[in-house]
Short mmCIF file of C-alpha atoms in Angstrom, two decimals:
data_model
loop_
_atom_site.label_atom_id
_atom_site.label_comp_id
_atom_site.label_asym_id
_atom_site.label_seq_id
_atom_site.Cartn_x
_atom_site.Cartn_y
_atom_site.Cartn_z
CA UNK A 11 0.00 0.07 0.24
CA UNK A 12 1.18 3.44 -0.65
CA UNK A 13 2.32 5.49 2.16
CA UNK A 14 3.51 9.32 2.13
CA UNK A 15 6.83 10.04 3.55
CA UNK A 16 7.15 10.45 7.47
CA UNK A 17 8.29 14.14 6.91
CA UNK A 18 5.01 14.90 5.66
CA UNK A 19 3.55 14.80 9.29
CA UNK A 20 5.66 18.13 9.97
CA UNK A 21 4.42 19.53 6.51
CA UNK A 22 0.80 18.86 7.71
CA UNK A 23 1.58 20.53 11.10
CA UNK A 24 2.99 23.41 9.31
CA UNK A 25 -0.08 24.04 7.09
CA UNK A 26 -2.44 23.01 9.66
CA UNK A 27 -4.55 26.21 9.33
CA UNK A 28 -5.00 25.14 5.73
CA UNK A 29 -6.27 21.80 6.69
CA UNK A 30 -8.87 23.34 9.02
CA UNK A 31 -10.12 25.58 6.38
CA UNK A 32 -10.54 23.09 3.68
CA UNK A 33 -11.98 20.24 5.58
CA UNK A 34 -15.72 21.73 5.67
CA UNK A 35 -15.30 23.50 2.39
CA UNK A 36 -14.21 20.18 0.45
CA UNK A 37 -17.13 18.11 2.15
CA UNK A 38 -19.66 20.78 1.22
CA UNK A 39 -18.14 21.04 -2.36
CA UNK A 40 -18.73 17.28 -2.85
CA UNK A 41 -22.35 17.57 -1.52
CA UNK A 42 -23.09 20.12 -3.92
CA UNK A 43 -21.69 18.61 -7.12
CA UNK A 44 -23.87 19.04 -10.26
CA UNK A 45 -25.17 16.47 -12.52
CA UNK A 46 -22.66 17.53 -15.40
CA UNK A 47 -19.58 17.30 -12.75
CA UNK A 48 -20.91 13.69 -11.94
CA UNK A 49 -20.98 12.76 -15.52
CA UNK A 50 -17.67 14.12 -16.10
CA UNK A 51 -16.26 11.73 -13.25
CA UNK A 52 -18.44 8.67 -13.66
CA UNK A 53 -19.82 8.34 -17.22
CA UNK A 54 -18.08 6.01 -19.26
CA UNK A 55 -16.23 4.52 -16.04
CA UNK A 56 -14.09 1.61 -17.03
CA UNK A 57 -15.17 -1.80 -15.51
CA UNK A 58 -11.68 -3.14 -15.36
CA UNK A 59 -9.69 -2.81 -12.12
CA UNK A 60 -6.33 -1.03 -13.05
CA UNK A 61 -4.49 -3.03 -10.76
CA UNK A 62 -1.93 -0.78 -9.14
CA UNK A 63 -1.76 0.62 -5.50
CA UNK A 64 -0.72 4.08 -6.49
CA UNK A 65 -1.90 7.64 -5.31
CA UNK A 66 -2.88 8.39 -8.89
CA UNK A 67 -5.63 6.67 -10.55
CA UNK A 68 -6.59 6.67 -14.46
CA UNK A 69 -9.11 8.67 -16.28
CA UNK A 70 -11.97 6.82 -17.97
CA UNK A 71 -11.27 5.95 -21.53
CA UNK A 72 -14.49 6.84 -22.86
CA UNK A 73 -16.55 10.30 -22.55
CA UNK A 74 -20.23 10.87 -22.62
CA UNK A 75 -22.12 10.25 -25.72
CA UNK A 76 -22.78 13.32 -27.66
CA UNK A 77 -26.27 14.88 -27.56
CA UNK A 78 -28.13 17.92 -29.21
CA UNK A 79 -27.46 19.71 -25.72
CA UNK A 80 -23.73 18.93 -25.79
CA UNK A 81 -23.60 20.04 -29.45
CA UNK A 82 -25.08 23.27 -28.74
CA UNK A 83 -22.93 23.86 -25.75
CA UNK A 84 -19.94 23.13 -28.06
CA UNK A 85 -20.97 25.88 -30.33
CA UNK A 86 -21.77 28.27 -27.54
CA UNK A 87 -18.24 27.73 -26.10
CA UNK A 88 -16.99 29.16 -29.37
CA UNK A 89 -19.33 32.03 -29.62
CA UNK A 90 -18.07 35.66 -29.12
CA UNK A 91 -21.54 36.84 -29.09
CA UNK A 92 -21.93 35.52 -25.53
CA UNK A 93 -19.54 38.17 -24.21
CA UNK A 94 -20.86 41.49 -23.27
CA UNK A 95 -19.08 43.43 -26.07
CA UNK A 96 -19.10 40.63 -28.55
CA UNK A 97 -15.24 40.16 -28.41
CA UNK A 98 -14.30 37.08 -26.89
CA UNK A 99 -15.75 33.54 -26.38
CA UNK A 100 -14.72 30.84 -23.89
CA UNK A 101 -12.60 29.37 -26.55
CA UNK A 102 -10.44 32.74 -26.73
CA UNK A 103 -8.76 31.74 -23.46
CA UNK A 104 -9.56 27.98 -23.73
CA UNK A 105 -8.38 26.76 -27.03
CA UNK A 106 -9.38 23.21 -27.23
CA UNK A 107 -7.20 22.89 -30.54
CA UNK A 108 -4.26 23.03 -28.37
CA UNK A 109 -4.07 22.91 -24.71
CA UNK A 110 -7.44 24.18 -23.27
CA UNK A 111 -5.71 27.29 -22.27
CA UNK A 112 -3.44 29.45 -23.92
CA UNK A 113 0.51 30.37 -24.08
CA UNK A 114 0.35 33.50 -22.31
CA UNK A 115 1.12 34.64 -18.90
CA UNK A 116 -2.42 36.09 -18.40
CA UNK A 117 -5.18 36.69 -20.70
CA UNK A 118 -7.44 39.61 -21.63
CA UNK A 119 -11.27 39.61 -21.28
CA UNK A 120 -14.05 41.30 -22.95
CA UNK A 121 -12.97 44.74 -22.11
CA UNK A 122 -9.47 44.31 -22.73
CA UNK A 123 -8.47 44.10 -18.98
CA UNK A 124 -5.70 41.60 -18.05
CA UNK A 125 -6.74 38.85 -15.90
CA UNK A 126 -5.59 38.32 -12.32
CA UNK A 127 -4.27 34.80 -12.84
CA UNK A 128 -2.83 32.62 -15.37
CA UNK A 129 -5.62 30.67 -17.30
CA UNK A 130 -5.96 27.27 -16.23
CA UNK A 131 -6.67 24.39 -18.76
CA UNK A 132 -10.38 23.53 -18.82
CA UNK A 133 -9.61 20.17 -19.97
CA UNK A 134 -10.69 17.74 -16.93
CA UNK A 135 -11.51 20.53 -14.93
CA UNK A 136 -14.71 18.87 -13.92
CA UNK A 137 -12.78 16.81 -11.99
CA UNK A 138 -11.49 19.39 -9.72
CA UNK A 139 -13.36 19.83 -6.25
CA UNK A 140 -13.54 23.83 -6.86
CA UNK A 141 -13.18 25.91 -9.83
CA UNK A 142 -10.41 28.82 -10.79
CA UNK A 143 -7.32 29.43 -8.94
CA UNK A 144 -9.19 30.95 -5.70
CA UNK A 145 -11.45 27.86 -5.48
CA UNK A 146 -14.70 30.30 -4.79
CA UNK A 147 -16.88 28.55 -7.37
CA UNK A 148 -17.90 25.14 -6.11
CA UNK A 149 -19.66 24.23 -9.43
CA UNK A 150 -19.34 24.75 -13.14
CA UNK A 151 -22.72 26.80 -12.95
CA UNK A 152 -21.29 28.96 -10.17
CA UNK A 153 -18.34 29.54 -12.32
CA UNK A 154 -20.24 30.68 -15.44
CA UNK A 155 -22.37 32.90 -13.19
CA UNK A 156 -19.07 34.82 -12.09
CA UNK A 157 -17.44 34.54 -15.62
CA UNK A 158 -20.34 36.53 -17.00
CA UNK A 159 -20.64 39.21 -14.21
CA UNK A 160 -16.89 39.99 -13.40
CA UNK A 161 -16.01 42.25 -15.95
CA UNK A 162 -12.66 41.23 -16.61
CA UNK A 163 -13.57 38.13 -18.43
CA UNK A 164 -16.92 38.07 -20.47
CA UNK A 165 -18.27 41.21 -19.28
CA UNK A 166 -20.65 42.54 -16.46
CA UNK A 167 -23.87 41.35 -17.62
CA UNK A 168 -24.89 38.36 -19.92
CA UNK A 169 -27.80 40.03 -21.33
CA UNK A 170 -26.19 41.69 -24.35
CA UNK A 171 -25.04 38.34 -25.38
CA UNK A 172 -28.46 36.78 -24.74
CA UNK A 173 -30.21 39.39 -26.84
CA UNK A 174 -27.85 38.63 -29.86
CA UNK A 175 -28.65 34.81 -29.32
CA UNK A 176 -32.42 35.74 -29.52
CA UNK A 177 -32.12 37.80 -32.57
CA UNK A 178 -30.32 34.87 -34.48
CA UNK A 179 -33.38 32.99 -35.52
CA UNK A 180 -31.53 29.77 -36.37
CA UNK A 181 -29.81 29.82 -32.88
CA UNK A 182 -33.37 30.41 -31.37
CA UNK A 183 -34.83 27.37 -32.88
CA UNK A 184 -32.07 25.39 -31.73
CA UNK A 185 -32.67 26.30 -27.98
CA UNK A 186 -36.39 25.79 -28.64
CA UNK A 187 -35.59 22.11 -29.96
CA UNK A 188 -33.40 21.44 -26.83
CA UNK A 189 -35.00 23.60 -24.11
CA UNK A 190 -38.54 24.18 -25.30
CA UNK A 191 -37.74 28.08 -24.99
CA UNK A 192 -35.66 31.09 -26.51
CA UNK A 193 -32.06 31.41 -25.24
CA UNK A 194 -31.88 32.48 -21.58
CA UNK A 195 -29.06 32.26 -18.98
CA UNK A 196 -30.06 29.05 -17.33
CA UNK A 197 -30.47 27.56 -20.73
CA UNK A 198 -27.02 28.81 -22.15
CA UNK A 199 -25.35 27.71 -18.76
CA UNK A 200 -26.84 24.24 -18.83
CA UNK A 201 -25.61 23.60 -22.50
CA UNK A 202 -22.09 24.78 -21.55
CA UNK A 203 -21.97 22.60 -18.62
CA UNK A 204 -23.08 19.49 -20.61
CA UNK A 205 -20.34 20.19 -23.07
CA UNK A 206 -17.46 20.84 -20.45
CA UNK A 207 -18.39 17.89 -18.89
CA UNK A 208 -17.17 15.98 -22.04
CA UNK A 209 -13.48 18.02 -22.17
CA UNK A 210 -11.75 15.05 -20.62
CA UNK A 211 -8.21 13.89 -21.84
CA UNK A 212 -7.85 10.05 -21.62
CA UNK A 213 -5.14 7.61 -22.83
CA UNK A 214 -2.02 9.39 -21.37
CA UNK A 215 0.88 6.95 -21.16
CA UNK A 216 0.79 6.95 -17.51
CA UNK A 217 -2.57 5.81 -17.40
CA UNK A 218 -1.60 2.89 -19.78
CA UNK A 219 1.06 2.02 -17.37
CA UNK A 220 -1.20 2.17 -14.36
CA UNK A 221 -3.53 -0.31 -16.40
CA UNK A 222 -0.59 -2.65 -16.56
CA UNK A 223 1.31 -1.71 -19.82
CA UNK A 224 4.86 -2.06 -18.35
CA UNK A 225 6.59 -0.82 -21.52
CA UNK A 226 4.62 2.45 -21.18
CA UNK A 227 7.16 4.28 -19.33
CA UNK A 228 10.83 4.79 -19.76
CA UNK A 229 13.48 4.11 -16.89
CA UNK A 230 13.73 7.85 -16.77
CA UNK A 231 9.94 8.57 -16.32
CA UNK A 232 9.80 5.55 -13.80
CA UNK A 233 12.47 7.09 -11.82
CA UNK A 234 10.92 10.42 -12.07
CA UNK A 235 7.52 8.99 -10.58
CA UNK A 236 9.55 7.46 -7.79
CA UNK A 237 10.98 10.58 -6.82
CA UNK A 238 7.49 12.58 -7.30
CA UNK A 239 6.31 10.12 -4.57
CA UNK A 240 9.29 10.13 -2.48
CA UNK A 241 9.72 13.98 -1.79
CA UNK A 242 6.18 14.34 -1.24
CA UNK A 243 4.62 15.86 -4.44
CA UNK A 244 1.98 13.28 -4.16
CA UNK A 245 0.50 14.61 -0.93
CA UNK A 246 -0.91 17.26 -2.76
CA UNK A 247 -1.02 15.88 -6.46
CA UNK A 248 -2.80 12.73 -6.31
CA UNK A 249 -6.33 11.11 -7.34
CA UNK A 250 -7.48 10.74 -10.73
CA UNK A 251 -6.84 14.61 -11.85
CA UNK A 252 -3.43 14.37 -10.05
CA UNK A 253 -4.42 17.55 -8.06
CA UNK A 254 -7.39 19.75 -8.08
CA UNK A 255 -8.86 18.31 -4.99
CA UNK A 256 -7.61 20.86 -2.05
CA UNK A 257 -6.50 24.31 -1.35
CA UNK A 258 -3.05 25.11 -0.17
CA UNK A 259 -1.04 28.04 0.86
CA UNK A 260 1.21 28.88 -2.09
CA UNK A 261 4.81 28.98 -0.41
CA UNK A 262 4.62 26.96 2.73
CA UNK A 263 8.28 27.09 3.41
CA UNK A 264 9.60 29.77 0.91
CA UNK A 265 7.95 32.53 -0.77
CA UNK A 266 8.15 31.85 -4.58
CA UNK A 267 6.48 34.55 -6.25
CA UNK A 268 6.32 38.38 -5.88
CA UNK A 269 2.95 38.02 -4.43
CA UNK A 270 2.47 37.33 -0.85
CA UNK A 271 1.47 33.79 -0.19
CA UNK A 272 -2.19 32.92 -0.89
CA UNK A 273 -4.60 30.19 -0.58
CA UNK A 274 -5.09 28.64 -3.70
CA UNK A 275 -6.60 25.40 -5.14
CA UNK A 276 -3.81 23.04 -5.84
CA UNK A 277 -3.70 22.65 -9.97
CA UNK A 278 -4.18 19.39 -11.51
CA UNK A 279 -0.79 18.11 -13.32
CA UNK A 280 -2.48 16.14 -16.17
CA UNK A 281 -1.37 17.68 -19.37
CA UNK A 282 1.03 19.80 -17.51
CA UNK A 283 4.02 19.48 -19.84
CA UNK A 284 1.83 21.43 -22.62
CA UNK A 285 0.33 24.08 -20.41
CA UNK A 286 3.28 26.51 -19.91
CA UNK A 287 3.62 29.12 -18.31
CA UNK A 288 2.92 27.84 -14.79
CA UNK A 289 1.74 28.90 -11.32
CA UNK A 290 -0.87 31.30 -10.71
CA UNK A 291 0.83 34.16 -11.94
CA UNK A 292 2.14 32.42 -15.21
CA UNK A 293 5.97 33.31 -13.92
CA UNK A 294 7.81 29.92 -14.85
CA UNK A 295 8.09 29.10 -18.51
CA UNK A 296 10.09 25.80 -18.31
CA UNK A 297 8.67 22.46 -16.48
CA UNK A 298 12.03 21.61 -14.66
CA UNK A 299 12.31 25.23 -13.36
CA UNK A 300 8.76 25.05 -12.10
CA UNK A 301 9.32 21.65 -10.33
CA UNK A 302 12.34 22.71 -8.70
CA UNK A 303 10.40 26.04 -7.54
CA UNK A 304 7.88 23.93 -6.27
CA UNK A 305 10.07 21.47 -4.58
CA UNK A 306 11.55 24.44 -2.27
CA UNK A 307 8.56 26.32 -1.92
CA UNK A 308 6.11 23.88 -0.89
CA UNK A 309 8.29 20.87 0.54
CA UNK A 310 11.31 22.67 1.58
CA UNK A 311 13.32 20.24 -0.73
CA UNK A 312 16.25 21.45 -2.86
CA UNK A 313 15.91 19.00 -5.94
CA UNK A 314 19.03 18.35 -7.88
CA UNK A 315 19.12 18.99 -11.76
CA UNK A 316 18.61 15.30 -12.35
CA UNK A 317 15.64 14.96 -9.84
CA UNK A 318 14.06 17.74 -11.45
CA UNK A 319 14.53 16.56 -15.00
CA UNK A 320 13.44 13.23 -13.97
CA UNK A 321 10.31 14.29 -12.59
CA UNK A 322 9.51 16.53 -15.49
CA UNK A 323 9.83 13.42 -17.62
CA UNK A 324 7.32 11.60 -15.55
CA UNK A 325 4.94 14.71 -15.79
CA UNK A 326 5.18 14.79 -19.57
CA UNK A 327 3.56 10.93 -19.49
CA UNK A 328 0.30 12.69 -17.96
CA UNK A 329 -0.54 14.40 -21.54
CA UNK A 330 -3.68 12.65 -22.67
CA UNK A 331 -5.57 13.09 -25.84
CA UNK A 332 -8.77 14.91 -26.95
CA UNK A 333 -10.64 13.34 -29.42
CA UNK A 334 -8.02 11.10 -30.62
CA UNK A 335 -5.28 13.67 -30.85
CA UNK A 336 -2.46 14.59 -28.46
CA UNK A 337 -2.80 17.92 -26.87
CA UNK A 338 0.04 20.36 -27.51
CA UNK A 339 1.64 23.58 -26.23
CA UNK A 340 -0.25 26.88 -27.43
CA UNK A 341 1.76 29.79 -28.73
CA UNK A 342 2.34 32.60 -26.53
CA UNK A 343 1.49 36.08 -27.93
CA UNK A 344 4.72 38.30 -28.38
CA UNK A 345 3.58 40.83 -25.87
CA UNK A 346 2.48 38.53 -23.02
#
């Protein structure tokens, strides 16, 4: 049975206030999971036992079957008319052709204002217990409500976008076919939630190894995974999404950013090799550097160059596929 290293007891004591803050929040988040989130985690579940006693488990190899509701959500995801000024869509910051995010340090919203955080990938986001970096939205529905009202993302009101959709006779007809009514906020949110629940990336090489394919990983990648567990990375990055299931103070032992330590949602490490730049502020551009930074900031471990390289090699095996194609790094804007 996998056991975390003994020194993590000290780490847990140092971060006791985090555990206390998270326990009730985590329980509440689980209780309030929407149907779409449950689908993202459970539908298409594999019947086979993957057979390895590890802190990480594989993603299901299948996704929810496509429906008219999902197809409508896919179209809305890429439609800039939804934003207040009609300038950006969900896909503007979450590029499904590359990595589910962008390659920029921060993105700009409908009004041109820069976001406060680096954009996290939308792939596998339904497996996280909270949404966005701060973890305030418990559900995708709550996240969408914030996105359409905070100003820096899709605007301060969904009404201008809804009026544009209602003025489109073909779009209104599609909503009536699915929801028996013209476009409104609840229907738009429901369609987007249904589509976003399908954005999973199965068939990573590491998942194949978990299921018994001994040749799926190289010697270096296996060594990196062993080191990943030994130094304590798996204390926060575990489960099906290799993270995303708790809040943690950024910089427990050493401050690693120019901002003061913050309580943030631990990001998933799935597809991390193709979602640079890293951290909530996008400050790290290379994966081995990010690994060494986190080792010191979160675990008080100074990783050697070889250790960081080995762990990065393991992390690259977490890159999955979307609709049968490998994810890839998005290009950054010259001014990002």
